[in-house]
PDB file of C-alpha atoms in Angstrom:
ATOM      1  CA  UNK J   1       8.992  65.836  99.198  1.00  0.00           C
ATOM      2  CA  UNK J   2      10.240  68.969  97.037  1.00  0.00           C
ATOM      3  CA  UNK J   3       8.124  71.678  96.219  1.00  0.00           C
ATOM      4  CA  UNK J   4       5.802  71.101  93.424  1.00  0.00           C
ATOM      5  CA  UNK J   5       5.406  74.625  92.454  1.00  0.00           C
ATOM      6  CA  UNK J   6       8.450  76.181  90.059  1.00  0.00           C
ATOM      7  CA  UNK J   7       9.260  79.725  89.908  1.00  0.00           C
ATOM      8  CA  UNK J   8      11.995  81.272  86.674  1.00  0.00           C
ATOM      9  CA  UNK J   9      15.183  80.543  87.323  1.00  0.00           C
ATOM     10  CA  UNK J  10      18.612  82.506  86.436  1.00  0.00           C
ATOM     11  CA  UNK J  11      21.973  81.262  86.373  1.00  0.00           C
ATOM     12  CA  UNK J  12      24.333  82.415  89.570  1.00  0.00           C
ATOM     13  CA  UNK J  13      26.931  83.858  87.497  1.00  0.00           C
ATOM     14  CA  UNK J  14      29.312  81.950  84.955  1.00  0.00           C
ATOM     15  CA  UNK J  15      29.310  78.578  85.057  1.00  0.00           C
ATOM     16  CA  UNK J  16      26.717  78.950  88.325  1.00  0.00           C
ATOM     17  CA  UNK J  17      23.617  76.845  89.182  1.00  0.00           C
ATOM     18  CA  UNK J  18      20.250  77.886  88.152  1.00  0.00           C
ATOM     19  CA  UNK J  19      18.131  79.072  91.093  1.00  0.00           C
ATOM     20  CA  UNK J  20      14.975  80.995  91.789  1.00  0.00           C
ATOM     21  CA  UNK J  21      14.532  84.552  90.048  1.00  0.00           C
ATOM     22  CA  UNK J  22      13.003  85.743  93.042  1.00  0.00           C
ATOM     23  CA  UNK J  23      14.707  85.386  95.996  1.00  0.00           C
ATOM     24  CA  UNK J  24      13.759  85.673  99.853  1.00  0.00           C
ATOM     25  CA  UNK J  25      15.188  88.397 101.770  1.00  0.00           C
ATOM     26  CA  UNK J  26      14.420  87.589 105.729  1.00  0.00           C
ATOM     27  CA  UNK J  27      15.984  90.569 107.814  1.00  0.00           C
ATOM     28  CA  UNK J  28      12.421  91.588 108.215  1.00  0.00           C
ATOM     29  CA  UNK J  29      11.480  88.325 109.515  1.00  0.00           C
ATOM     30  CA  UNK J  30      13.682  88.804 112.491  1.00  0.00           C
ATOM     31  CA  UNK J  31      14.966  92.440 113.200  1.00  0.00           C
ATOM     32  CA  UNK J  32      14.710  96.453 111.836  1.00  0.00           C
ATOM     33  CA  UNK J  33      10.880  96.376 110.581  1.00  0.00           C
ATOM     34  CA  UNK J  34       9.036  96.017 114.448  1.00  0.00           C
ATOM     35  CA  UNK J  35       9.011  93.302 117.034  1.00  0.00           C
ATOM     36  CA  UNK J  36       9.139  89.476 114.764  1.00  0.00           C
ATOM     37  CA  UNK J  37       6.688  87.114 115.247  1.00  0.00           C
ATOM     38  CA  UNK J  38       6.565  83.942 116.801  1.00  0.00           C
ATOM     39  CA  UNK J  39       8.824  80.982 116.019  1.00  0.00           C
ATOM     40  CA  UNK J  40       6.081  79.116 115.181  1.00  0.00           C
ATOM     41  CA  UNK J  41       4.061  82.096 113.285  1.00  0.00           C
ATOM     42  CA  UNK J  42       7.759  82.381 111.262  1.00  0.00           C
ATOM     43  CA  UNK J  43       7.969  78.607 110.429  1.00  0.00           C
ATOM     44  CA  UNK J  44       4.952  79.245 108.516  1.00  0.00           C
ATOM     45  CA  UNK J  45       5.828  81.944 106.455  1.00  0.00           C
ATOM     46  CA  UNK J  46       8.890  80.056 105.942  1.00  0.00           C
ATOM     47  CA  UNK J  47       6.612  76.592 104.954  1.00  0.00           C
ATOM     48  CA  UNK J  48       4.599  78.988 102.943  1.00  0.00           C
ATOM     49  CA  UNK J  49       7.629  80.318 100.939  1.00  0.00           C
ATOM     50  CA  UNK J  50       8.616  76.557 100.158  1.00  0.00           C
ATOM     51  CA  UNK J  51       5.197  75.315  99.040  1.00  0.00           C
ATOM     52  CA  UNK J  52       5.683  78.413  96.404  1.00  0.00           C
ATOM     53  CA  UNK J  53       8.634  77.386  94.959  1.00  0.00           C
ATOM     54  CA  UNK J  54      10.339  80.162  96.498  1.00  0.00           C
ATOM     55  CA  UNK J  55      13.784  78.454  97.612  1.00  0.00           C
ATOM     56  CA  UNK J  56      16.332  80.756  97.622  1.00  0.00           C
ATOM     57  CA  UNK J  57      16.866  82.594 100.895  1.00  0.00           C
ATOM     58  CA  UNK J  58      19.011  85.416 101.923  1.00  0.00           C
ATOM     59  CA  UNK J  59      20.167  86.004 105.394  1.00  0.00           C
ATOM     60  CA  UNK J  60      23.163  87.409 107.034  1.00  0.00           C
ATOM     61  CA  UNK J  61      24.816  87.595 110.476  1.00  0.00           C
ATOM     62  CA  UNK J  62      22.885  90.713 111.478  1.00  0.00           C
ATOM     63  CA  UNK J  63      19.815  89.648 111.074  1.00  0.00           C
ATOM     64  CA  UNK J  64      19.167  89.100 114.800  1.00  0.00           C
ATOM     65  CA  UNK J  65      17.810  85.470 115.442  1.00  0.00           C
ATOM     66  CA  UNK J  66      17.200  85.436 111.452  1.00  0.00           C
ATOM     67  CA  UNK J  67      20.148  82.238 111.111  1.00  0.00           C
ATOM     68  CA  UNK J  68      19.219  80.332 114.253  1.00  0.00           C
ATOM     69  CA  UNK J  69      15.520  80.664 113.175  1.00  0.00           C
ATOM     70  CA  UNK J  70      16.722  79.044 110.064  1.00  0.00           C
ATOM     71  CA  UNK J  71      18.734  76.787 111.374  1.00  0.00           C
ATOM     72  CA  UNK J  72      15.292  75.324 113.903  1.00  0.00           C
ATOM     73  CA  UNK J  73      13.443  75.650 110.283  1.00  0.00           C
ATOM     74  CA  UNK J  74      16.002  72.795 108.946  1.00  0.00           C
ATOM     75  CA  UNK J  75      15.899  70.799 111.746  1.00  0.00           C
ATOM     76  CA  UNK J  76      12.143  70.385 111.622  1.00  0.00           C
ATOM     77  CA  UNK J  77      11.803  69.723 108.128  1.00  0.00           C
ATOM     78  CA  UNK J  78      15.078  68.173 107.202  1.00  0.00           C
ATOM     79  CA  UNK J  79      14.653  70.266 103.632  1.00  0.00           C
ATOM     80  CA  UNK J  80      18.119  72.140 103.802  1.00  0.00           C
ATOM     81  CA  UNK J  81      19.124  70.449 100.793  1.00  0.00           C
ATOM     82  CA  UNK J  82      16.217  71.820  98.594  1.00  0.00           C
ATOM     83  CA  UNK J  83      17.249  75.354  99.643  1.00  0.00           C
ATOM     84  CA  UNK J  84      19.778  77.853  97.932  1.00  0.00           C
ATOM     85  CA  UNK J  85      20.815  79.385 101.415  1.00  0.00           C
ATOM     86  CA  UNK J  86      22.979  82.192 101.179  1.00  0.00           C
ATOM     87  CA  UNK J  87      24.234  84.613 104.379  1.00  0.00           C
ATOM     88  CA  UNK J  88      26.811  87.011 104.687  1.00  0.00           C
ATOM     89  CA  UNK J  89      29.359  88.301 107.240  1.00  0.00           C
ATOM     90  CA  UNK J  90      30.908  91.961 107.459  1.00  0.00           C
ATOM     91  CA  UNK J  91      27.987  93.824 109.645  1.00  0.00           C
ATOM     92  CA  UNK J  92      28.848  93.008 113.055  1.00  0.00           C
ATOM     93  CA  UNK J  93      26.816  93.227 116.232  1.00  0.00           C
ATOM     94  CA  UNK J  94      28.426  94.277 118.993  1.00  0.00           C
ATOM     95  CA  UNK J  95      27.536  92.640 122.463  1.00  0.00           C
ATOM     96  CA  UNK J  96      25.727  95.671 123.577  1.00  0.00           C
ATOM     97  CA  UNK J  97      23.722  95.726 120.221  1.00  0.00           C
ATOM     98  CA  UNK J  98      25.434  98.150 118.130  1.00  0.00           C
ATOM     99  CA  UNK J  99      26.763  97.941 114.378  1.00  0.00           C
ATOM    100  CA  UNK J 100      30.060  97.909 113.170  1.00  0.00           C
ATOM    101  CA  UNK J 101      31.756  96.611 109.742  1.00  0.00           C
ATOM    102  CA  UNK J 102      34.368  94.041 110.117  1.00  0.00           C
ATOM    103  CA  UNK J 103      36.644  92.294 107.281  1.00  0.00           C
ATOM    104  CA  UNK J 104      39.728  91.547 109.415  1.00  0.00           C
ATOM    105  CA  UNK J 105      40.525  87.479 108.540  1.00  0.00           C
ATOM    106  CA  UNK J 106      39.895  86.640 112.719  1.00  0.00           C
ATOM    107  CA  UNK J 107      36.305  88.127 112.661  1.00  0.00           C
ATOM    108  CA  UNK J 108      35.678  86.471 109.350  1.00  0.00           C
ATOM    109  CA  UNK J 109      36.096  83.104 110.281  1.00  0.00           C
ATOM    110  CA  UNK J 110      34.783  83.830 113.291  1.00  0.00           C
ATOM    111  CA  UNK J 111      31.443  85.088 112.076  1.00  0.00           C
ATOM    112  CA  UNK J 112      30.832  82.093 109.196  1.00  0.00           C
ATOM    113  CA  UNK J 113      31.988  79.295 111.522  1.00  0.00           C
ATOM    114  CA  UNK J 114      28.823  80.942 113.867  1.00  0.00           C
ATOM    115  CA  UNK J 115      26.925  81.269 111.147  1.00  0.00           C
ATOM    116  CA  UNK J 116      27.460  77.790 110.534  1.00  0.00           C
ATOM    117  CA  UNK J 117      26.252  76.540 113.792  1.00  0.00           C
ATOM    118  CA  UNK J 118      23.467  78.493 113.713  1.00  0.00           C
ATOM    119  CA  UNK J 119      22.373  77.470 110.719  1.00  0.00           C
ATOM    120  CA  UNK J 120      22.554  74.124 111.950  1.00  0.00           C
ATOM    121  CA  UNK J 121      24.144  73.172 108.316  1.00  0.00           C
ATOM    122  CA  UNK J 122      27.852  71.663 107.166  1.00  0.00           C
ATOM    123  CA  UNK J 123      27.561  73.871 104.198  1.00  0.00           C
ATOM    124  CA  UNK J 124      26.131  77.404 102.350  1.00  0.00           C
ATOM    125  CA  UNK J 125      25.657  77.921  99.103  1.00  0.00           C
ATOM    126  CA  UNK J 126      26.815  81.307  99.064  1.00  0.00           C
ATOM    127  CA  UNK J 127      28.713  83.376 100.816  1.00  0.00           C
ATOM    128  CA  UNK J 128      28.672  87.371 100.753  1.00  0.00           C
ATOM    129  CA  UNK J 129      30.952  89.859 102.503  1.00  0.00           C
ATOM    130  CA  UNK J 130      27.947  92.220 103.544  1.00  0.00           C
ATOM    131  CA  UNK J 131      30.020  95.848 103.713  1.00  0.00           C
ATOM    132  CA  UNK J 132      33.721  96.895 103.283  1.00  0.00           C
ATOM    133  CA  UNK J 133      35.928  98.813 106.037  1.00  0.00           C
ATOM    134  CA  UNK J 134      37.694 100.210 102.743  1.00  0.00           C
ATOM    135  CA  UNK J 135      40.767  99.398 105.010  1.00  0.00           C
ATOM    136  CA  UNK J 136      41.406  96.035 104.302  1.00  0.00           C
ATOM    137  CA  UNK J 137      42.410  94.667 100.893  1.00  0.00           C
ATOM    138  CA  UNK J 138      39.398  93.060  99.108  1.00  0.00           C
ATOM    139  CA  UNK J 139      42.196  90.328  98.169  1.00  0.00           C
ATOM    140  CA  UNK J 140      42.766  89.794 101.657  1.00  0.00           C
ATOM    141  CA  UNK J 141      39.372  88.961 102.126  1.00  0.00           C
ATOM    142  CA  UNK J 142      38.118  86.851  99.228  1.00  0.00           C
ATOM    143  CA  UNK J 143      41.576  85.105 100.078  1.00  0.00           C
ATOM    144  CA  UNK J 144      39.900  84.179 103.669  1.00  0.00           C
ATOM    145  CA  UNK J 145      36.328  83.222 102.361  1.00  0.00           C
ATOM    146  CA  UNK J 146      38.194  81.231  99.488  1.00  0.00           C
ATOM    147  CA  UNK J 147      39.425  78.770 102.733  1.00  0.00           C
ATOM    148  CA  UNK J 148      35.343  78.041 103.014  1.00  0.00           C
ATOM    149  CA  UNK J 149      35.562  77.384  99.379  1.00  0.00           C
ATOM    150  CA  UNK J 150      38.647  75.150  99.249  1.00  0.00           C
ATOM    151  CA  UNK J 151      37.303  73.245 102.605  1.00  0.00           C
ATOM    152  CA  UNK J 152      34.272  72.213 100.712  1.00  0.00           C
ATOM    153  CA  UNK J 153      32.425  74.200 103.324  1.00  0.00           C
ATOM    154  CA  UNK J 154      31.013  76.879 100.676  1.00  0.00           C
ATOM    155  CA  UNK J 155      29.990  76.701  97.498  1.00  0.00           C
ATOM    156  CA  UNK J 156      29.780  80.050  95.664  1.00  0.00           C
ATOM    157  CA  UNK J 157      31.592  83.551  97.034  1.00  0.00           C
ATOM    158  CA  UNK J 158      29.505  86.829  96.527  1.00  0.00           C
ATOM    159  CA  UNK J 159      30.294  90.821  97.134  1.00  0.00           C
ATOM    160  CA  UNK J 160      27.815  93.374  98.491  1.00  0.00           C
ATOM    161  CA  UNK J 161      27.584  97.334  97.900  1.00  0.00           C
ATOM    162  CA  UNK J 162      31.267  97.480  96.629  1.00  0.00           C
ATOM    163  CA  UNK J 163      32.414  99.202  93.684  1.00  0.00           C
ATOM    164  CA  UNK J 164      33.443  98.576  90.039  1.00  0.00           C
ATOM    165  CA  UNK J 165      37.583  98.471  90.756  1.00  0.00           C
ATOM    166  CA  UNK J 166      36.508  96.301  94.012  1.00  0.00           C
ATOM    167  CA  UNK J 167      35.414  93.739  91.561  1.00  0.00           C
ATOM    168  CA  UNK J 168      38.128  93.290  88.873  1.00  0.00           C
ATOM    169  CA  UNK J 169      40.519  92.754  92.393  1.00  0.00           C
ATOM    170  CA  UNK J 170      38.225  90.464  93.753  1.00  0.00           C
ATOM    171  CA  UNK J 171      37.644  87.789  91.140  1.00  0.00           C
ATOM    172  CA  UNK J 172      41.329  87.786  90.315  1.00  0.00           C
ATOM    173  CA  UNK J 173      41.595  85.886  93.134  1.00  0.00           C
ATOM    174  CA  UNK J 174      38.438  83.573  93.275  1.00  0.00           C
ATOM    175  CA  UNK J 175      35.355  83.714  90.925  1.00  0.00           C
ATOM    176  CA  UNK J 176      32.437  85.835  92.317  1.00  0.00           C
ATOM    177  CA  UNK J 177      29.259  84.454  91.017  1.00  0.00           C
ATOM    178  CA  UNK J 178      27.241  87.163  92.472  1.00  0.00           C
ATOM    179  CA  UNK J 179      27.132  91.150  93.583  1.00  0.00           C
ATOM    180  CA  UNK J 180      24.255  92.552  95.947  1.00  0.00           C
ATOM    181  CA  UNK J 181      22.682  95.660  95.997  1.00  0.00           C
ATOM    182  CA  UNK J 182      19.679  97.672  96.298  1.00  0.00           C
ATOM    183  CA  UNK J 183      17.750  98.216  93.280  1.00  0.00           C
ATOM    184  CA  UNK J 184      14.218  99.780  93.330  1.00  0.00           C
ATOM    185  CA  UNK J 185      12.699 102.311  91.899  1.00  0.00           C
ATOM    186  CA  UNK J 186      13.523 104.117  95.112  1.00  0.00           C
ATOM    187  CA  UNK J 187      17.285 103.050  94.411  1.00  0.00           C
ATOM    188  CA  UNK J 188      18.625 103.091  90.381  1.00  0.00           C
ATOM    189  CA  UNK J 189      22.243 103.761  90.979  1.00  0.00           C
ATOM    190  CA  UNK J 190      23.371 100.835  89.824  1.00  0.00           C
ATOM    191  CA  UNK J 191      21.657 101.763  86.233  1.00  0.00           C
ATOM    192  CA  UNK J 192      23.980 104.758  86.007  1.00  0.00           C
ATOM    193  CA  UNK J 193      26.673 104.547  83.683  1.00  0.00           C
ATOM    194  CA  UNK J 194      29.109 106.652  85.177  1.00  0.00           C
ATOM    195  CA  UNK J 195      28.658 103.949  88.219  1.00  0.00           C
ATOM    196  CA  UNK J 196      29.469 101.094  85.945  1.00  0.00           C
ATOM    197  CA  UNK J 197      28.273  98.438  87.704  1.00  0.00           C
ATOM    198  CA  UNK J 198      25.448  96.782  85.676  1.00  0.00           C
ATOM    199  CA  UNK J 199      28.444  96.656  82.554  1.00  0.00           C
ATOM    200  CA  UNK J 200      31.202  95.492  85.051  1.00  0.00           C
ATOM    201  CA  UNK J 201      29.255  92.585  86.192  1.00  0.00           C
ATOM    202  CA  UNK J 202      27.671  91.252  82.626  1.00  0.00           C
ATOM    203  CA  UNK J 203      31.688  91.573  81.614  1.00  0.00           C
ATOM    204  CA  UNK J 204      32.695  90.009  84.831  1.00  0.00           C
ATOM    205  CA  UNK J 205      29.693  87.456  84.400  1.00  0.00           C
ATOM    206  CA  UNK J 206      28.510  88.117  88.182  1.00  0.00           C
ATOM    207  CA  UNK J 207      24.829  87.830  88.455  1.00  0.00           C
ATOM    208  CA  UNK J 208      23.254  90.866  89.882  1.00  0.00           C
ATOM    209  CA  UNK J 209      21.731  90.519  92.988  1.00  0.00           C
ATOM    210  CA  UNK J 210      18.981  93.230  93.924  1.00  0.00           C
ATOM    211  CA  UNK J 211      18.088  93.550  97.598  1.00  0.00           C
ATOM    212  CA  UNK J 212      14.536  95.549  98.784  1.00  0.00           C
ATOM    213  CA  UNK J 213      13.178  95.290  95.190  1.00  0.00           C
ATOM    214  CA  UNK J 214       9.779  96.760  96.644  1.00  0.00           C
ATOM    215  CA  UNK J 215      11.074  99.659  98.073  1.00  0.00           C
ATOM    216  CA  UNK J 216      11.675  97.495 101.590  1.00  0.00           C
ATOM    217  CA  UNK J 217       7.720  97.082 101.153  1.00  0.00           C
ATOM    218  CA  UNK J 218       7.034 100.365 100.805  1.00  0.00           C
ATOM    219  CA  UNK J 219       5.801  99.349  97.042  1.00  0.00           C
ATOM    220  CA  UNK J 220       3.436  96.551  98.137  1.00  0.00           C
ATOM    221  CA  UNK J 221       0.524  98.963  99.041  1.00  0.00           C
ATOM    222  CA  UNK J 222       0.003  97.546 102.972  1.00  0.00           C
ATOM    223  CA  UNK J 223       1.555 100.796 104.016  1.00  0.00           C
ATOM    224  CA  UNK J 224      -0.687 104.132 103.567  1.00  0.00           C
ATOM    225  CA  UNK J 225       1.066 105.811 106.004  1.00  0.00           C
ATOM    226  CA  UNK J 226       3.552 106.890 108.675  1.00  0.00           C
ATOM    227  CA  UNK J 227       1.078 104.896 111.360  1.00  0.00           C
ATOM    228  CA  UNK J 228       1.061 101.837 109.794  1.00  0.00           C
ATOM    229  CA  UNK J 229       4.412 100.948 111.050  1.00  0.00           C
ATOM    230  CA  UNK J 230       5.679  99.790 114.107  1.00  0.00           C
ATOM    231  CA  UNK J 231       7.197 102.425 116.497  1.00  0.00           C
ATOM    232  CA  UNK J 232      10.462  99.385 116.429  1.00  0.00           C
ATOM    233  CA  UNK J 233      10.151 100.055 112.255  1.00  0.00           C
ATOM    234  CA  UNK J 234      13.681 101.274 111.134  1.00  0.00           C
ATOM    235  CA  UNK J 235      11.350 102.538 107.921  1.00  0.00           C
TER     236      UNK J 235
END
């Protein structure tokens, strides 16, 4: 049964779906802020989001064992369809745990058609290239994730932390319904004019995307201090 509860809605872009204002980010749920919980003590926070309304979740490739957590979460509760799932591909981990950024097309299709199997899903509602080499063409690679598009596989194509001229390229060669970055009080670049971003994408009609609105949590007031994070917290 769909959540009762509704939460404000804004359109993805032009011509996008309306989906929740406020959207889930779940690295922390599996990797960077200390040791994760439980599969079982996640699939409650996860139930918990749900019963709020709260159905439009962000994850990505990096986020450890964020996508096959999600992917168990779908199984179980056979609700895929009444979430807005996006993830994204472009951070990779490397087998012995480190980070790299990848946009070459083998490693894209690579990383989504995991993502996909993880996920436990035949489809995603968006897709976001997470980071950019700066090496390889942003047409070459909304050119690959527009395959996921044209297969039916993907719904809606997205860009993260990229620049003003990196959007003009891109969505002369697909539509890009949304652009993520971090925007806190901690981070207001985006508001700069000389960055041009918040103009390019209301001219572009991209819906802005802001990741770690709460200062990654520092802005929630459960943190007084350096000791109240993990010794695992990247914070």
């Amino acid at each position: 049964m769909p959540s009762s509860t509704k939460l404000p809605t804004r359109a993805l872009g032009r011509n996008g779906p309306q989906i929740p204002a406020l959207g889930l980010g779940l690295m922390g749920l599996s990797t960077f802020y200390g040791k994760p919980g439980s599969d079982e003590e996640r699939f409650e926070f996860l139930d918990r989001a749900y019963e709020l309304g709260c159905t439009h979740w962000d994850s990505a490739q990096m986020y450890g064992d964020n996508e096959v957590l999600l992917g168990k979460w779908f199984t179980r509760t056979g609700k895929r369809s009444e979430i807005f799932l996006t993830t994204k591909f472009g951070n990779h981990v490397t087998p012995e745990g480190g980070r790299e950024i990848r946009n070459d097309a083998e490693y894209i299709r690579q990383s989504v058609a995991e993502s996909f199997e993880k996920l436990q899903t035949d489809y995603i509602d968006l897709l976001y290239c997470h980071r950019f080499t700066g090496t390889i063409p942003v047409e070459t690679i909304v050119t690959v994730m527009k395959e996921f598009v044209d297969a039916g596989k993907v719904k809606y194509l997205g860009l993260s932390e990229c620049g003003v001229d990196t959007l003009e390229r891109a969505v002369k060669i697909h539509p890009i319904h949304a652009y993520q970055i971090e925007y806190s009080p901690f981070s207001m670049d985006v508001e700069k004019p000389e960055v041009g971003l918040l103009d390019c994408c209301k001219r572009l009609g991209i819906a802005l995307v802001a990741y770690s609105p709460l200062g990654r949590g520092i802005l929630t007031g459960q943190y007084r201090s350096v000791d109240d994070f993990d010794k695992d917290d990247f914070r």
